[in-house]
């Protein structure tokens, strides 16, 4: 069971508690984040720089195909960066075919012959945020969306959410490897639409599209056992829906927050991280204390 990370006890900002208004400052911050993400075309992200450093380490040591690299923790200490950035850099190198991350076994060199391709701008990889950065943004966005949806949702909105959960259950029951996860997307979309705020719906759609088109996310996701994690996350979705039905804004926010924290914990577990409680994009506490105070 993942440790419950509890948000601030009063999740609504002063002056807005009990009112049907969005968290304006938060939405403005998210819009700025969207515009910033769209403006990034050539600047390297931290994981790209670290990926180039790891590539250089492989070449200069040198490491031959089949040899094992130092553990993530040692690489992070050696390069003086966080382990999350190292994890994302390794996913990038795995996509490039330079290394293979074997869960529980370590990081192995595959081929350094194409290493020159790992440090330049790449329209499909280098201009995308890392998977854990995307999840962090989703956690901030969707927990607030769920909070507001609890105050705005109509009976028809609840019906759409229930239909999405029924689709999730059918997809899970099929047990087909790589089966569709459209029920998952439809559930989260139904919550965004329940806010009846087109800007929030568009923010959600954009974040989901980045997730679906991100090669690093796809690579990380490929390590998961569908039936295991989808069953867990279906249970999370039912808790979120229960809070929305009760129009309990705080419970809805907590449930969505914890759901996406569980997603991050599971992805970290399946990405060969031996200690999931490390620096990076995991929240140790509710990050908006100063705003909520």
Coordinates of C-alpha atoms in Angstrom, one line a residue, residues 48-209:
X48 CA 18.9 15.5 -21.6
X49 CA 22.1 17.0 -20.2
X50 CA 22.4 14.1 -17.8
X51 CA 21.8 11.6 -20.6
X52 CA 24.7 13.1 -22.5
X53 CA 26.9 12.8 -19.4
X54 CA 25.9 9.1 -19.0
X55 CA 26.7 8.5 -22.6
X56 CA 30.1 10.1 -22.1
X57 CA 30.6 7.9 -19.1
X58 CA 29.9 4.8 -21.2
X59 CA 32.3 5.9 -23.9
X60 CA 35.2 7.1 -21.8
X61 CA 35.3 4.3 -19.2
X62 CA 34.7 2.5 -21.5
X63 CA 31.7 0.1 -21.0
X64 CA 31.1 -2.6 -23.6
X65 CA 27.8 -4.0 -24.6
X66 CA 26.4 -6.3 -21.9
X67 CA 28.3 -4.6 -19.1
X68 CA 26.4 -3.2 -16.1
X69 CA 26.5 0.5 -15.2
X70 CA 26.6 1.7 -11.6
X71 CA 23.3 1.9 -9.8
X72 CA 21.1 5.0 -10.2
X73 CA 22.1 6.3 -6.8
X74 CA 25.8 6.2 -7.6
X75 CA 25.2 7.9 -10.9
X76 CA 23.2 10.7 -9.3
X77 CA 25.9 11.2 -6.6
X78 CA 28.6 11.2 -9.3
X79 CA 26.9 13.8 -11.4
X80 CA 25.4 15.7 -8.5
X81 CA 21.8 15.5 -9.7
X82 CA 18.6 14.1 -8.4
X83 CA 17.8 10.4 -9.0
X84 CA 14.6 11.3 -10.8
X85 CA 16.5 13.2 -13.4
X86 CA 18.9 10.2 -13.7
X87 CA 15.8 7.9 -14.1
X88 CA 14.4 10.1 -16.9
X89 CA 17.8 10.3 -18.6
X90 CA 18.0 6.5 -18.6
X91 CA 14.6 6.2 -20.1
X92 CA 15.7 8.5 -22.9
X93 CA 18.9 6.4 -23.4
X94 CA 16.7 3.3 -23.4
X95 CA 14.6 4.7 -26.2
X96 CA 17.8 5.4 -28.1
X97 CA 18.9 1.8 -27.7
X98 CA 22.0 2.7 -25.8
X99 CA 21.0 1.0 -22.5
X100 CA 18.5 -1.4 -21.1
X101 CA 17.0 -1.0 -17.6
X102 CA 16.2 -4.4 -16.1
X103 CA 13.9 -4.3 -13.1
X104 CA 15.7 -5.7 -10.1
X105 CA 18.9 -6.4 -12.1
X106 CA 20.4 -3.0 -13.0
X107 CA 21.3 -0.9 -16.0
X108 CA 23.1 -2.6 -18.9
X109 CA 24.9 -1.2 -21.9
X110 CA 23.4 -2.3 -25.2
X111 CA 25.3 -0.4 -27.9
X112 CA 27.3 2.8 -27.9
X113 CA 27.7 3.1 -31.7
X114 CA 24.7 5.5 -32.0
X115 CA 25.6 7.4 -28.9
X116 CA 26.2 10.6 -30.9
X117 CA 22.4 10.8 -31.3
X118 CA 21.6 11.2 -27.6
X119 CA 22.5 14.8 -27.0
X120 CA 21.0 16.9 -29.8
X121 CA 17.5 18.4 -30.0
X122 CA 14.9 15.8 -30.9
X123 CA 11.4 16.7 -31.9
X124 CA 10.0 13.6 -30.3
X125 CA 12.0 13.3 -27.1
X126 CA 14.0 16.4 -26.3
X127 CA 11.2 18.8 -26.4
X128 CA 9.0 16.8 -24.1
X129 CA 9.0 16.9 -20.3
X130 CA 10.0 13.7 -18.5
X131 CA 7.2 11.3 -17.4
X132 CA 7.5 12.2 -13.7
X133 CA 7.4 15.9 -14.4
X134 CA 4.2 15.3 -16.5
X135 CA 2.7 13.4 -13.6
X136 CA 3.5 16.1 -11.1
X137 CA 1.7 18.7 -13.3
X138 CA -1.3 16.4 -13.7
X139 CA -1.4 15.9 -9.9
X140 CA -1.6 19.6 -9.3
X141 CA -4.1 20.2 -12.1
X142 CA -6.5 17.3 -11.7
X143 CA -6.8 17.4 -7.9
X144 CA -8.0 21.0 -8.2
X145 CA -10.3 20.1 -11.1
X146 CA -11.8 17.3 -9.0
X147 CA -12.3 19.7 -6.1
X148 CA -14.2 22.2 -8.3
X149 CA -16.1 19.4 -10.2
X150 CA -17.5 18.3 -6.8
X151 CA -19.2 21.7 -6.5
X152 CA -20.4 21.9 -10.2
X153 CA -21.2 18.3 -11.3
X154 CA -24.8 17.6 -12.5
X155 CA -26.6 14.3 -12.5
X156 CA -25.7 13.9 -16.1
X157 CA -22.0 14.4 -15.3
X158 CA -22.2 11.6 -12.7
X159 CA -23.8 9.3 -15.2
X160 CA -21.0 9.9 -17.7
X161 CA -18.4 9.1 -15.0
X162 CA -20.2 5.9 -14.1
X163 CA -20.3 4.9 -17.7
X164 CA -16.6 5.5 -18.0
X165 CA -15.9 3.2 -15.0
X166 CA -18.1 0.5 -16.5
X167 CA -16.0 0.7 -19.6
X168 CA -12.8 0.5 -17.5
X169 CA -14.2 -2.7 -15.8
X170 CA -15.0 -4.3 -19.2
X171 CA -11.5 -3.4 -20.5
X172 CA -9.9 -4.9 -17.4
X173 CA -12.1 -8.1 -17.6
X174 CA -10.9 -8.6 -21.2
X175 CA -7.3 -9.2 -19.8
X176 CA -5.9 -8.8 -23.3
X177 CA -2.3 -7.5 -23.2
X178 CA -2.1 -3.9 -24.4
X179 CA -5.9 -3.6 -24.4
X180 CA -7.4 -0.2 -24.7
X181 CA -7.4 2.2 -21.7
X182 CA -10.0 4.5 -23.1
X183 CA -12.2 4.1 -20.0
X184 CA -9.4 5.7 -17.9
X185 CA -9.2 8.7 -20.2
X186 CA -13.0 9.0 -20.4
X187 CA -13.3 9.0 -16.6
X188 CA -10.7 11.8 -16.1
X189 CA -12.2 13.8 -19.0
X190 CA -15.7 13.4 -17.5
X191 CA -14.4 15.0 -14.3
X192 CA -12.9 17.9 -16.2
X193 CA -16.1 18.4 -18.2
X194 CA -18.1 18.4 -14.9
X195 CA -16.4 21.7 -14.0
X196 CA -18.3 23.2 -16.9
X197 CA -15.2 25.4 -17.5
X198 CA -13.9 25.1 -21.0
X199 CA -10.4 26.4 -20.0
X200 CA -10.0 23.6 -17.4
X201 CA -11.2 21.0 -20.0
X202 CA -8.6 22.2 -22.5
X203 CA -5.8 22.2 -19.9
X204 CA -6.7 18.6 -19.1
X205 CA -6.8 17.6 -22.8
X206 CA -3.4 19.2 -23.4
X207 CA -1.8 17.4 -20.4
X208 CA -3.3 14.1 -21.5
X209 CA -2.1 14.5 -25.1

